[in-house]
Amino acid sequence: MPTKTPTPHRGLLVILVAAMGVGPLLNYGLSAVSPLIIASLGISQSQFGLLAGAVFASAAVSSFSLGRLSDRVGIRTQLVLIFGGTVVALLIAALAHAFWVLLIAVILAGPAQSISNPTTNRVIVTQVPPHKRPGWIGIKQSGVQASQLFSGLFFPAVALWLGWQGAFGLAAVVALGLLAYGFTQVPAEPAKPRTAAAHGSGGPLPFSVWLFAAFAFFSGLGMQATNVYLPLYSVRVLDFPLVLAGAAAGVSGIVGVSSRIIWGRRMAQGARPSVLLFALALGAVVGVLCLLGAGAWHQPWLVWIGVALHGATVLGANVIMNAATLVVVPPDRIGVASGVLAAGMYTGFALGPLLMGVLADATGAYDVGWLTVGGGYVVCAGLALWLRRYGATHPWTSFGH
């Protein structure tokens, strides 16, 4: 176990934010220009949901093995997997003229996303002093929402200029540039000894990690169903123009960036994870009811309240869970624990859009889908209460020590 951590530099934080944000570029881009893709390829809503489901299913399947890998290999190797894998996926999407080609692209994008949390958590636990870690986690997790904001503005605007395929091609260039920058900020690092990796793989993980993984599953289900279908819902049900629908997703991203930083600071101040997660779950229920009401009563203004609550609540949950995981898990098992957390989250990510698409096609509306999302958030509230009871006999260690 390391006895002292070096003083981290700002460039390292920038690349951690980028590492979290680059992987979701493909799925956020697909969502932002979904009306164009559906019309261009002649696919159904449930097929479009399958695209989002496939990327996260791929991420979920690879989470365990890549989590263990992140405990053994150097950070630069992991950056190649994150950024390089995203570049390949974006280029394939840029060349797609059929549904099955897009399906290949999203499957390849999955591993790049699943290793981002283990990689960035390992960098933080080895390079950042303990009292700064929750704040760094909040900022680096906000990279996902920064990516959502960027995608909501970038892809619709570039698609009007170069077409949706051209937008994905230009995004690949951006990802490649980020990889080059990452190599200037992350020093070369030798692979971990195999004996150390074997030592870190023994013993059960704390029960709280599994509760976090369950919360990540149900919150991820609702989070990604909303992220994927919000632009399409806004266009088809509320008659938003494409750019305004992308802006709605962008607003969620803006609020999400701020909320993740704020929740990270709350964790650094010693707030109990169970209390914060319970509050977030209740706020997420209110947010999804606003989205449901916007369509049911045709009140577009409710969408903006819904997306703001979406960004302020459920998008911040991962910060709390990741920061708490660094406390309850030894440093040499951060990759494994992060992989478990990622597996729960990405399984929810995979199921949410698929359910939403199937329910939308089956009912001809989004109401049942929104109610399903809300039900998942209610389960999250119950899990937070369970975690609170568990934590009463297993108090959280202070981050400041």
mmCIF file of C-alpha atoms in Angstrom:
data_model
loop_
_atom_site.group_PDB
_atom_site.id
_atom_site.type_symbol
_atom_site.label_atom_id
_atom_site.label_comp_id
_atom_site.label_asym_id
_atom_site.label_seq_id
_atom_site.Cartn_x
_atom_site.Cartn_y
_atom_site.Cartn_z
ATOM 1 C CA MET A 1 0.000 0.000 0.000
ATOM 2 C CA PRO A 2 1.509 3.364 -0.956
ATOM 3 C CA THR A 3 2.584 5.527 1.993
ATOM 4 C CA LYS A 4 2.692 8.842 0.184
ATOM 5 C CA THR A 5 1.040 10.225 -2.908
ATOM 6 C CA PRO A 6 2.666 12.826 -5.166
ATOM 7 C CA THR A 7 1.229 16.261 -5.784
ATOM 8 C CA PRO A 8 -0.977 15.890 -8.891
ATOM 9 C CA HIS A 9 -0.941 18.428 -11.720
ATOM 10 C CA ARG A 10 -3.915 19.976 -13.522
ATOM 11 C CA GLY A 11 -3.070 18.339 -16.838
ATOM 12 C CA LEU A 12 -3.620 14.951 -15.232
ATOM 13 C CA LEU A 13 -7.098 16.029 -14.090
ATOM 14 C CA VAL A 14 -7.907 17.233 -17.602
ATOM 15 C CA ILE A 15 -7.036 13.869 -19.120
ATOM 16 C CA LEU A 16 -9.054 12.041 -16.446
ATOM 17 C CA VAL A 17 -12.081 14.157 -17.415
ATOM 18 C CA ALA A 18 -11.410 13.386 -21.078
ATOM 19 C CA ALA A 19 -10.977 9.662 -20.367
ATOM 20 C CA MET A 20 -14.416 9.561 -18.759
ATOM 21 C CA GLY A 21 -16.023 11.632 -21.509
ATOM 22 C CA VAL A 22 -14.563 10.199 -24.706
ATOM 23 C CA GLY A 23 -16.060 6.699 -24.428
ATOM 24 C CA PRO A 24 -19.724 7.837 -24.434
ATOM 25 C CA LEU A 25 -19.231 10.096 -27.477
ATOM 26 C CA LEU A 26 -20.674 7.454 -29.801
ATOM 27 C CA ASN A 27 -23.840 6.725 -27.838
ATOM 28 C CA TYR A 28 -24.483 10.388 -26.999
ATOM 29 C CA GLY A 29 -23.927 11.225 -30.653
ATOM 30 C CA LEU A 30 -26.374 8.542 -31.759
ATOM 31 C CA SER A 31 -28.967 9.964 -29.377
ATOM 32 C CA ALA A 32 -28.395 13.570 -30.458
ATOM 33 C CA VAL A 33 -29.014 12.817 -34.149
ATOM 34 C CA SER A 34 -31.405 9.895 -33.646
ATOM 35 C CA PRO A 35 -34.186 11.297 -35.896
ATOM 36 C CA LEU A 36 -31.696 11.581 -38.791
ATOM 37 C CA ILE A 37 -30.295 8.070 -38.261
ATOM 38 C CA ILE A 38 -33.737 6.461 -37.962
ATOM 39 C CA ALA A 39 -34.909 8.181 -41.141
ATOM 40 C CA SER A 40 -31.668 7.509 -43.041
ATOM 41 C CA LEU A 41 -31.390 3.795 -42.238
ATOM 42 C CA GLY A 42 -35.123 3.089 -41.977
ATOM 43 C CA ILE A 43 -34.915 1.485 -38.536
ATOM 44 C CA SER A 44 -37.549 1.253 -35.789
ATOM 45 C CA GLN A 45 -37.428 2.774 -32.323
ATOM 46 C CA SER A 46 -36.779 -0.614 -30.766
ATOM 47 C CA GLN A 47 -33.868 -1.200 -33.174
ATOM 48 C CA PHE A 48 -32.462 2.153 -32.156
ATOM 49 C CA GLY A 49 -32.852 1.121 -28.531
ATOM 50 C CA LEU A 50 -30.930 -2.056 -29.352
ATOM 51 C CA LEU A 51 -27.957 0.064 -30.444
ATOM 52 C CA ALA A 52 -27.797 1.749 -27.051
ATOM 53 C CA GLY A 53 -28.416 -1.576 -25.327
ATOM 54 C CA ALA A 54 -25.620 -3.284 -27.271
ATOM 55 C CA VAL A 55 -22.941 -0.742 -26.365
ATOM 56 C CA PHE A 56 -23.692 -1.084 -22.678
ATOM 57 C CA ALA A 57 -24.102 -4.860 -22.814
ATOM 58 C CA SER A 58 -20.637 -4.991 -24.354
ATOM 59 C CA ALA A 59 -19.368 -2.715 -21.572
ATOM 60 C CA ALA A 60 -21.026 -4.824 -18.865
ATOM 61 C CA VAL A 61 -19.596 -8.108 -20.181
ATOM 62 C CA SER A 62 -16.074 -6.694 -20.330
ATOM 63 C CA SER A 63 -16.196 -4.811 -16.998
ATOM 64 C CA PHE A 64 -14.958 -7.613 -14.737
ATOM 65 C CA SER A 65 -11.978 -8.632 -16.862
ATOM 66 C CA LEU A 66 -10.970 -5.058 -17.692
ATOM 67 C CA GLY A 67 -11.315 -4.074 -14.033
ATOM 68 C CA ARG A 68 -8.796 -6.754 -13.109
ATOM 69 C CA LEU A 69 -6.601 -5.723 -16.041
ATOM 70 C CA SER A 70 -6.470 -2.146 -14.770
ATOM 71 C CA ASP A 71 -4.860 -3.417 -11.546
ATOM 72 C CA ARG A 72 -1.985 -4.912 -13.573
ATOM 73 C CA VAL A 73 -1.104 -2.891 -16.687
ATOM 74 C CA GLY A 74 0.279 0.615 -17.104
ATOM 75 C CA ILE A 75 -1.952 3.672 -17.444
ATOM 76 C CA ARG A 76 -0.755 4.491 -20.977
ATOM 77 C CA THR A 77 -1.852 1.063 -22.175
ATOM 78 C CA GLN A 78 -5.261 1.724 -20.670
ATOM 79 C CA LEU A 79 -5.461 5.122 -22.381
ATOM 80 C CA VAL A 80 -4.943 3.392 -25.718
ATOM 81 C CA LEU A 81 -7.860 1.070 -24.931
ATOM 82 C CA ILE A 82 -10.099 4.003 -23.948
ATOM 83 C CA PHE A 83 -9.248 6.581 -26.610
ATOM 84 C CA GLY A 84 -8.074 4.264 -29.384
ATOM 85 C CA GLY A 85 -11.104 2.008 -29.006
ATOM 86 C CA THR A 86 -13.390 5.044 -29.239
ATOM 87 C CA VAL A 87 -11.648 6.271 -32.382
ATOM 88 C CA VAL A 88 -12.178 2.910 -34.093
ATOM 89 C CA ALA A 89 -15.838 2.801 -33.083
ATOM 90 C CA LEU A 90 -16.490 6.359 -34.292
ATOM 91 C CA LEU A 91 -14.801 5.684 -37.642
ATOM 92 C CA ILE A 92 -16.925 2.575 -38.213
ATOM 93 C CA ALA A 93 -20.051 4.605 -37.373
ATOM 94 C CA ALA A 94 -18.928 7.258 -39.854
ATOM 95 C CA LEU A 95 -18.812 4.593 -42.588
ATOM 96 C CA ALA A 96 -22.108 2.934 -41.616
ATOM 97 C CA HIS A 97 -24.759 2.597 -44.320
ATOM 98 C CA ALA A 98 -26.683 -0.195 -42.607
ATOM 99 C CA PHE A 99 -27.982 -1.006 -39.144
ATOM 100 C CA TRP A 100 -25.631 -3.951 -38.627
ATOM 101 C CA VAL A 101 -22.555 -1.765 -39.212
ATOM 102 C CA LEU A 102 -23.695 0.630 -36.488
ATOM 103 C CA LEU A 103 -24.255 -2.403 -34.273
ATOM 104 C CA ILE A 104 -20.607 -3.438 -34.746
ATOM 105 C CA ALA A 105 -19.492 0.108 -33.916
ATOM 106 C CA VAL A 106 -21.389 0.252 -30.631
ATOM 107 C CA ILE A 107 -20.207 -3.204 -29.557
ATOM 108 C CA LEU A 108 -16.594 -2.074 -30.067
ATOM 109 C CA ALA A 109 -17.269 1.111 -28.092
ATOM 110 C CA GLY A 110 -18.326 -0.853 -25.001
ATOM 111 C CA PRO A 111 -14.918 -1.908 -23.615
ATOM 112 C CA ALA A 112 -13.563 1.629 -24.051
ATOM 113 C CA GLN A 113 -16.282 2.829 -21.679
ATOM 114 C CA SER A 114 -16.098 -0.028 -19.173
ATOM 115 C CA ILE A 115 -12.396 0.443 -18.384
ATOM 116 C CA SER A 116 -12.628 4.229 -17.942
ATOM 117 C CA ASN A 117 -13.799 4.082 -14.311
ATOM 118 C CA PRO A 118 -11.225 1.484 -13.154
ATOM 119 C CA THR A 119 -8.461 3.381 -14.952
ATOM 120 C CA THR A 120 -9.321 6.814 -13.609
ATOM 121 C CA ASN A 121 -10.022 5.501 -10.094
ATOM 122 C CA ARG A 122 -6.608 3.808 -10.061
ATOM 123 C CA VAL A 123 -4.891 7.019 -11.141
ATOM 124 C CA ILE A 124 -6.646 8.942 -8.365
ATOM 125 C CA VAL A 125 -5.884 6.429 -5.612
ATOM 126 C CA THR A 126 -2.186 6.332 -6.570
ATOM 127 C CA GLN A 127 -1.580 9.956 -7.592
ATOM 128 C CA VAL A 128 -3.934 12.085 -5.455
ATOM 129 C CA PRO A 129 -3.793 12.709 -1.680
ATOM 130 C CA PRO A 130 -6.751 11.151 0.216
ATOM 131 C CA HIS A 131 -8.384 14.445 1.233
ATOM 132 C CA LYS A 132 -8.531 15.553 -2.421
ATOM 133 C CA ARG A 133 -9.841 12.308 -3.889
ATOM 134 C CA PRO A 134 -13.616 12.931 -3.571
ATOM 135 C CA GLY A 135 -13.234 16.314 -5.266
ATOM 136 C CA TRP A 136 -11.180 14.804 -8.081
ATOM 137 C CA ILE A 137 -13.726 12.026 -8.508
ATOM 138 C CA GLY A 138 -16.519 14.587 -8.764
ATOM 139 C CA ILE A 139 -14.643 16.511 -11.432
ATOM 140 C CA LYS A 140 -13.508 13.493 -13.456
ATOM 141 C CA GLN A 141 -16.998 11.922 -13.356
ATOM 142 C CA SER A 142 -18.356 15.203 -14.719
ATOM 143 C CA GLY A 143 -16.480 14.345 -17.910
ATOM 144 C CA VAL A 144 -19.378 12.053 -18.826
ATOM 145 C CA GLN A 145 -21.825 14.941 -18.621
ATOM 146 C CA ALA A 146 -19.390 17.269 -20.358
ATOM 147 C CA SER A 147 -19.432 14.716 -23.164
ATOM 148 C CA GLN A 148 -23.242 14.771 -23.110
ATOM 149 C CA LEU A 149 -23.225 18.566 -23.364
ATOM 150 C CA PHE A 150 -20.610 18.526 -26.131
ATOM 151 C CA SER A 151 -22.505 15.860 -28.073
ATOM 152 C CA GLY A 152 -25.854 17.624 -27.743
ATOM 153 C CA LEU A 153 -24.363 20.696 -29.381
ATOM 154 C CA PHE A 154 -21.669 19.221 -31.649
ATOM 155 C CA PHE A 155 -23.422 16.358 -33.434
ATOM 156 C CA PRO A 156 -26.652 18.128 -34.524
ATOM 157 C CA ALA A 157 -24.727 21.205 -35.687
ATOM 158 C CA VAL A 158 -22.083 19.240 -37.621
ATOM 159 C CA ALA A 159 -24.751 16.874 -39.001
ATOM 160 C CA LEU A 160 -26.501 19.839 -40.617
ATOM 161 C CA TRP A 161 -23.169 20.669 -42.270
ATOM 162 C CA LEU A 162 -21.546 17.292 -43.061
ATOM 163 C CA GLY A 163 -24.378 14.827 -42.445
ATOM 164 C CA TRP A 164 -24.596 12.533 -39.431
ATOM 165 C CA GLN A 165 -21.823 10.277 -40.743
ATOM 166 C CA GLY A 166 -19.502 13.239 -41.195
ATOM 167 C CA ALA A 167 -20.208 14.268 -37.614
ATOM 168 C CA PHE A 168 -18.975 10.904 -36.342
ATOM 169 C CA GLY A 169 -15.874 11.141 -38.515
ATOM 170 C CA LEU A 170 -14.983 14.553 -37.109
ATOM 171 C CA ALA A 171 -15.596 13.266 -33.573
ATOM 172 C CA ALA A 172 -13.031 10.506 -34.255
ATOM 173 C CA VAL A 173 -10.433 13.184 -35.022
ATOM 174 C CA VAL A 174 -11.232 14.867 -31.698
ATOM 175 C CA ALA A 175 -10.791 11.562 -29.827
ATOM 176 C CA LEU A 176 -7.456 10.918 -31.538
ATOM 177 C CA GLY A 177 -6.217 14.348 -30.495
ATOM 178 C CA LEU A 178 -7.200 13.621 -26.898
ATOM 179 C CA LEU A 179 -5.173 10.392 -26.970
ATOM 180 C CA ALA A 180 -2.088 12.302 -28.096
ATOM 181 C CA TYR A 181 -2.606 14.832 -25.306
ATOM 182 C CA GLY A 182 -3.040 12.047 -22.769
ATOM 183 C CA PHE A 183 0.397 10.638 -23.565
ATOM 184 C CA THR A 184 1.942 14.020 -22.706
ATOM 185 C CA GLN A 185 0.221 14.118 -19.305
ATOM 186 C CA VAL A 186 0.526 10.530 -18.043
ATOM 187 C CA PRO A 187 4.068 9.317 -17.336
ATOM 188 C CA ALA A 188 5.210 5.895 -18.448
ATOM 189 C CA GLU A 189 4.420 3.318 -15.798
ATOM 190 C CA PRO A 190 5.683 -0.266 -15.490
ATOM 191 C CA ALA A 191 3.128 -3.057 -15.304
ATOM 192 C CA LYS A 192 2.280 -4.291 -11.814
ATOM 193 C CA PRO A 193 4.080 -7.481 -10.707
ATOM 194 C CA ARG A 194 1.980 -10.589 -11.237
ATOM 195 C CA THR A 195 2.415 -11.521 -7.557
ATOM 196 C CA ALA A 196 0.869 -8.221 -6.498
ATOM 197 C CA ALA A 197 -2.018 -8.723 -8.859
ATOM 198 C CA ALA A 198 -2.635 -12.175 -7.462
ATOM 199 C CA HIS A 199 -2.490 -10.855 -3.876
ATOM 200 C CA GLY A 200 -5.042 -8.159 -4.687
ATOM 201 C CA SER A 201 -7.502 -10.603 -6.197
ATOM 202 C CA GLY A 202 -8.192 -12.612 -3.016
ATOM 203 C CA GLY A 203 -11.037 -12.293 -0.536
ATOM 204 C CA PRO A 204 -14.625 -11.100 -0.888
ATOM 205 C CA LEU A 205 -15.465 -7.493 -1.609
ATOM 206 C CA PRO A 206 -17.336 -5.527 1.082
ATOM 207 C CA PHE A 207 -21.125 -5.950 0.938
ATOM 208 C CA SER A 208 -21.507 -2.198 0.386
ATOM 209 C CA VAL A 209 -19.842 -2.570 -3.024
ATOM 210 C CA TRP A 210 -22.622 -4.950 -4.091
ATOM 211 C CA LEU A 211 -25.279 -2.551 -2.799
ATOM 212 C CA PHE A 212 -23.628 0.201 -4.825
ATOM 213 C CA ALA A 213 -23.647 -2.081 -7.878
ATOM 214 C CA ALA A 214 -27.384 -2.737 -7.434
ATOM 215 C CA PHE A 215 -28.063 0.992 -7.092
ATOM 216 C CA ALA A 216 -25.922 1.578 -10.190
ATOM 217 C CA PHE A 217 -28.021 -0.962 -12.107
ATOM 218 C CA PHE A 218 -31.425 0.587 -11.384
ATOM 219 C CA SER A 219 -30.257 4.186 -11.620
ATOM 220 C CA GLY A 220 -28.344 3.349 -14.805
ATOM 221 C CA LEU A 221 -31.480 1.831 -16.324
ATOM 222 C CA GLY A 222 -33.372 5.102 -15.935
ATOM 223 C CA MET A 223 -30.426 7.327 -16.666
ATOM 224 C CA GLN A 224 -29.627 5.856 -20.051
ATOM 225 C CA ALA A 225 -33.252 5.354 -21.099
ATOM 226 C CA THR A 226 -33.666 9.090 -20.540
ATOM 227 C CA ASN A 227 -30.384 10.065 -22.197
ATOM 228 C CA VAL A 228 -31.087 7.997 -25.299
ATOM 229 C CA TYR A 229 -34.760 8.794 -25.850
ATOM 230 C CA LEU A 230 -35.043 12.365 -24.591
ATOM 231 C CA PRO A 231 -34.187 14.000 -27.960
ATOM 232 C CA LEU A 232 -36.502 11.646 -29.876
ATOM 233 C CA TYR A 233 -39.282 12.148 -27.301
ATOM 234 C CA SER A 234 -38.870 15.923 -27.559
ATOM 235 C CA VAL A 235 -39.068 15.867 -31.369
ATOM 236 C CA ARG A 236 -41.929 13.396 -31.793
ATOM 237 C CA VAL A 237 -44.154 14.197 -28.833
ATOM 238 C CA LEU A 238 -43.431 17.855 -28.097
ATOM 239 C CA ASP A 239 -42.578 19.006 -31.641
ATOM 240 C CA PHE A 240 -39.120 20.343 -30.726
ATOM 241 C CA PRO A 241 -36.804 21.084 -33.672
ATOM 242 C CA LEU A 242 -33.714 18.835 -33.788
ATOM 243 C CA VAL A 243 -31.257 21.424 -32.457
ATOM 244 C CA LEU A 244 -33.578 22.363 -29.560
ATOM 245 C CA ALA A 245 -34.005 18.683 -28.694
ATOM 246 C CA GLY A 246 -30.220 18.348 -28.614
ATOM 247 C CA ALA A 247 -30.088 21.431 -26.392
ATOM 248 C CA ALA A 248 -32.446 19.721 -23.927
ATOM 249 C CA ALA A 249 -29.918 16.915 -23.582
ATOM 250 C CA GLY A 250 -27.223 19.579 -23.325
ATOM 251 C CA VAL A 251 -28.995 21.248 -20.396
ATOM 252 C CA SER A 252 -29.022 17.926 -18.583
ATOM 253 C CA GLY A 253 -25.301 17.684 -19.247
ATOM 254 C CA ILE A 254 -24.599 21.186 -17.928
ATOM 255 C CA VAL A 255 -26.487 20.512 -14.710
ATOM 256 C CA GLY A 256 -24.869 17.084 -14.479
ATOM 257 C CA VAL A 257 -21.349 18.547 -14.640
ATOM 258 C CA SER A 258 -22.126 20.916 -11.776
ATOM 259 C CA SER A 259 -23.966 18.311 -9.711
ATOM 260 C CA ARG A 260 -21.131 15.794 -9.895
ATOM 261 C CA ILE A 261 -18.666 18.374 -8.627
ATOM 262 C CA ILE A 262 -21.057 19.409 -5.840
ATOM 263 C CA TRP A 263 -21.750 15.820 -4.735
ATOM 264 C CA GLY A 264 -18.011 15.134 -4.724
ATOM 265 C CA ARG A 265 -17.507 18.065 -2.372
ATOM 266 C CA ARG A 266 -20.320 16.856 -0.136
ATOM 267 C CA MET A 267 -18.600 13.491 0.130
ATOM 268 C CA ALA A 268 -15.306 15.223 0.955
ATOM 269 C CA GLN A 269 -17.108 17.037 3.790
ATOM 270 C CA GLY A 270 -18.086 13.703 5.310
ATOM 271 C CA ALA A 271 -21.685 13.248 4.145
ATOM 272 C CA ARG A 272 -22.976 9.683 4.397
ATOM 273 C CA PRO A 273 -23.357 8.019 0.969
ATOM 274 C CA SER A 274 -26.703 6.446 1.927
ATOM 275 C CA VAL A 275 -28.258 9.814 2.807
ATOM 276 C CA LEU A 276 -27.106 11.429 -0.428
ATOM 277 C CA LEU A 277 -28.220 8.481 -2.579
ATOM 278 C CA PHE A 278 -31.684 8.464 -0.961
ATOM 279 C CA ALA A 279 -32.122 12.181 -1.691
ATOM 280 C CA LEU A 280 -30.957 11.687 -5.279
ATOM 281 C CA ALA A 281 -33.398 8.816 -5.820
ATOM 282 C CA LEU A 282 -36.365 10.887 -4.625
ATOM 283 C CA GLY A 283 -35.324 13.830 -6.801
ATOM 284 C CA ALA A 284 -35.005 11.512 -9.811
ATOM 285 C CA VAL A 285 -38.577 10.275 -9.273
ATOM 286 C CA VAL A 286 -39.850 13.864 -9.384
ATOM 287 C CA GLY A 287 -37.793 14.518 -12.528
ATOM 288 C CA VAL A 288 -39.207 11.577 -14.455
ATOM 289 C CA LEU A 289 -42.740 12.574 -13.445
ATOM 290 C CA CYS A 290 -42.066 15.983 -15.022
ATOM 291 C CA LEU A 291 -40.977 14.300 -18.274
ATOM 292 C CA LEU A 292 -44.096 12.131 -18.188
ATOM 293 C CA GLY A 293 -46.329 15.138 -17.539
ATOM 294 C CA ALA A 294 -44.748 17.161 -20.350
ATOM 295 C CA GLY A 295 -46.089 14.705 -22.908
ATOM 296 C CA ALA A 296 -49.323 13.756 -21.156
ATOM 297 C CA TRP A 297 -50.457 17.373 -20.834
ATOM 298 C CA HIS A 298 -48.361 18.749 -23.733
ATOM 299 C CA GLN A 299 -46.532 21.190 -21.483
ATOM 300 C CA PRO A 300 -43.018 21.538 -22.988
ATOM 301 C CA TRP A 301 -41.796 23.665 -20.080
ATOM 302 C CA LEU A 302 -41.983 20.606 -17.839
ATOM 303 C CA VAL A 303 -39.241 19.013 -19.959
ATOM 304 C CA TRP A 304 -36.749 21.613 -18.801
ATOM 305 C CA ILE A 305 -37.555 20.960 -15.145
ATOM 306 C CA GLY A 306 -37.320 17.222 -15.804
ATOM 307 C CA VAL A 307 -33.928 17.388 -17.496
ATOM 308 C CA ALA A 308 -32.584 19.731 -14.804
ATOM 309 C CA LEU A 309 -33.629 17.284 -12.086
ATOM 310 C CA HIS A 310 -32.222 14.408 -14.154
ATOM 311 C CA GLY A 311 -28.868 16.164 -14.279
ATOM 312 C CA ALA A 312 -28.917 17.218 -10.632
ATOM 313 C CA THR A 313 -29.839 13.831 -9.205
ATOM 314 C CA VAL A 314 -29.284 10.553 -11.005
ATOM 315 C CA LEU A 315 -26.311 11.836 -13.016
ATOM 316 C CA GLY A 316 -24.499 12.562 -9.753
ATOM 317 C CA ALA A 317 -24.953 9.131 -8.188
ATOM 318 C CA ASN A 318 -21.787 7.652 -9.692
ATOM 319 C CA VAL A 319 -19.629 10.237 -7.932
ATOM 320 C CA ILE A 320 -20.969 9.178 -4.547
ATOM 321 C CA MET A 321 -20.585 5.466 -5.256
ATOM 322 C CA ASN A 322 -17.066 5.769 -6.677
ATOM 323 C CA ALA A 323 -15.853 8.006 -3.844
ATOM 324 C CA ALA A 324 -17.290 5.630 -1.243
ATOM 325 C CA THR A 325 -15.720 2.634 -2.999
ATOM 326 C CA LEU A 326 -12.257 4.170 -2.641
ATOM 327 C CA VAL A 327 -12.870 4.244 1.124
ATOM 328 C CA VAL A 328 -14.137 0.696 1.682
ATOM 329 C CA VAL A 329 -11.809 -1.143 -0.745
ATOM 330 C CA PRO A 330 -7.998 -1.518 -0.435
ATOM 331 C CA PRO A 331 -5.960 0.318 -3.108
ATOM 332 C CA ASP A 332 -4.760 -2.936 -4.691
ATOM 333 C CA ARG A 333 -8.396 -3.984 -5.349
ATOM 334 C CA ILE A 334 -9.734 -0.705 -6.736
ATOM 335 C CA GLY A 335 -9.799 -2.069 -10.283
ATOM 336 C CA VAL A 336 -11.788 -5.179 -9.325
ATOM 337 C CA ALA A 337 -14.282 -3.205 -7.214
ATOM 338 C CA SER A 338 -14.650 -0.561 -9.907
ATOM 339 C CA GLY A 339 -15.302 -3.348 -12.406
ATOM 340 C CA VAL A 340 -18.153 -4.709 -10.252
ATOM 341 C CA LEU A 341 -19.646 -1.226 -9.971
ATOM 342 C CA ALA A 342 -19.270 -0.695 -13.719
ATOM 343 C CA ALA A 343 -20.870 -4.063 -14.485
ATOM 344 C CA GLY A 344 -23.992 -3.101 -12.524
ATOM 345 C CA MET A 345 -24.140 0.319 -14.121
ATOM 346 C CA TYR A 346 -23.614 -0.841 -17.703
ATOM 347 C CA THR A 347 -26.092 -3.697 -17.337
ATOM 348 C CA GLY A 348 -28.670 -1.076 -16.362
ATOM 349 C CA PHE A 349 -27.483 1.117 -19.214
ATOM 350 C CA ALA A 350 -28.032 -1.789 -21.622
ATOM 351 C CA LEU A 351 -31.495 -2.695 -20.388
ATOM 352 C CA GLY A 352 -32.919 0.815 -20.035
ATOM 353 C CA PRO A 353 -32.893 1.982 -23.670
ATOM 354 C CA LEU A 354 -33.968 -1.464 -24.891
ATOM 355 C CA LEU A 355 -36.967 -1.457 -22.547
ATOM 356 C CA MET A 356 -37.873 2.094 -23.497
ATOM 357 C CA GLY A 357 -37.770 1.319 -27.211
ATOM 358 C CA VAL A 358 -39.792 -1.878 -26.915
ATOM 359 C CA LEU A 359 -42.416 -0.198 -24.722
ATOM 360 C CA ALA A 360 -42.631 2.803 -27.061
ATOM 361 C CA ASP A 361 -43.189 0.551 -30.085
ATOM 362 C CA ALA A 362 -45.666 -1.681 -28.239
ATOM 363 C CA THR A 363 -47.818 1.139 -26.823
ATOM 364 C CA GLY A 364 -47.269 3.860 -29.406
ATOM 365 C CA ALA A 365 -46.342 6.259 -26.587
ATOM 366 C CA TYR A 366 -43.649 6.863 -23.971
ATOM 367 C CA ASP A 367 -45.819 6.899 -20.852
ATOM 368 C CA VAL A 368 -45.248 3.274 -19.803
ATOM 369 C CA GLY A 369 -41.534 3.717 -20.408
ATOM 370 C CA TRP A 370 -41.345 6.745 -18.131
ATOM 371 C CA LEU A 371 -43.309 4.903 -15.434
ATOM 372 C CA THR A 372 -40.834 2.015 -15.672
ATOM 373 C CA VAL A 373 -37.938 4.429 -15.241
ATOM 374 C CA GLY A 374 -39.649 5.952 -12.209
ATOM 375 C CA GLY A 375 -40.150 2.499 -10.723
ATOM 376 C CA GLY A 376 -36.417 1.862 -10.989
ATOM 377 C CA TYR A 377 -35.728 5.064 -9.063
ATOM 378 C CA VAL A 378 -38.121 3.953 -6.312
ATOM 379 C CA VAL A 379 -36.081 0.747 -5.985
ATOM 380 C CA CYS A 380 -32.967 2.935 -5.704
ATOM 381 C CA ALA A 381 -34.521 4.721 -2.742
ATOM 382 C CA GLY A 382 -35.078 1.349 -1.070
ATOM 383 C CA LEU A 383 -31.456 0.325 -1.706
ATOM 384 C CA ALA A 384 -30.239 3.592 -0.185
ATOM 385 C CA LEU A 385 -32.230 2.828 2.967
ATOM 386 C CA TRP A 386 -30.684 -0.672 3.058
ATOM 387 C CA LEU A 387 -27.236 0.879 2.697
ATOM 388 C CA ARG A 388 -28.049 3.288 5.540
ATOM 389 C CA ARG A 389 -28.950 0.364 7.813
ATOM 390 C CA TYR A 390 -25.789 -1.507 6.790
ATOM 391 C CA GLY A 391 -23.679 1.594 7.363
ATOM 392 C CA ALA A 392 -25.019 1.963 10.908
ATOM 393 C CA THR A 393 -22.875 -1.020 11.893
ATOM 394 C CA HIS A 394 -20.134 -0.342 9.294
ATOM 395 C CA PRO A 395 -19.346 3.388 9.621
ATOM 396 C CA TRP A 396 -17.608 5.155 6.756
ATOM 397 C CA THR A 397 -13.995 6.162 7.156
ATOM 398 C CA SER A 398 -13.327 9.906 6.993
ATOM 399 C CA PHE A 399 -11.862 11.088 3.715
ATOM 400 C CA GLY A 400 -9.754 13.648 5.484
ATOM 401 C CA HIS A 401 -7.526 11.089 7.214
#
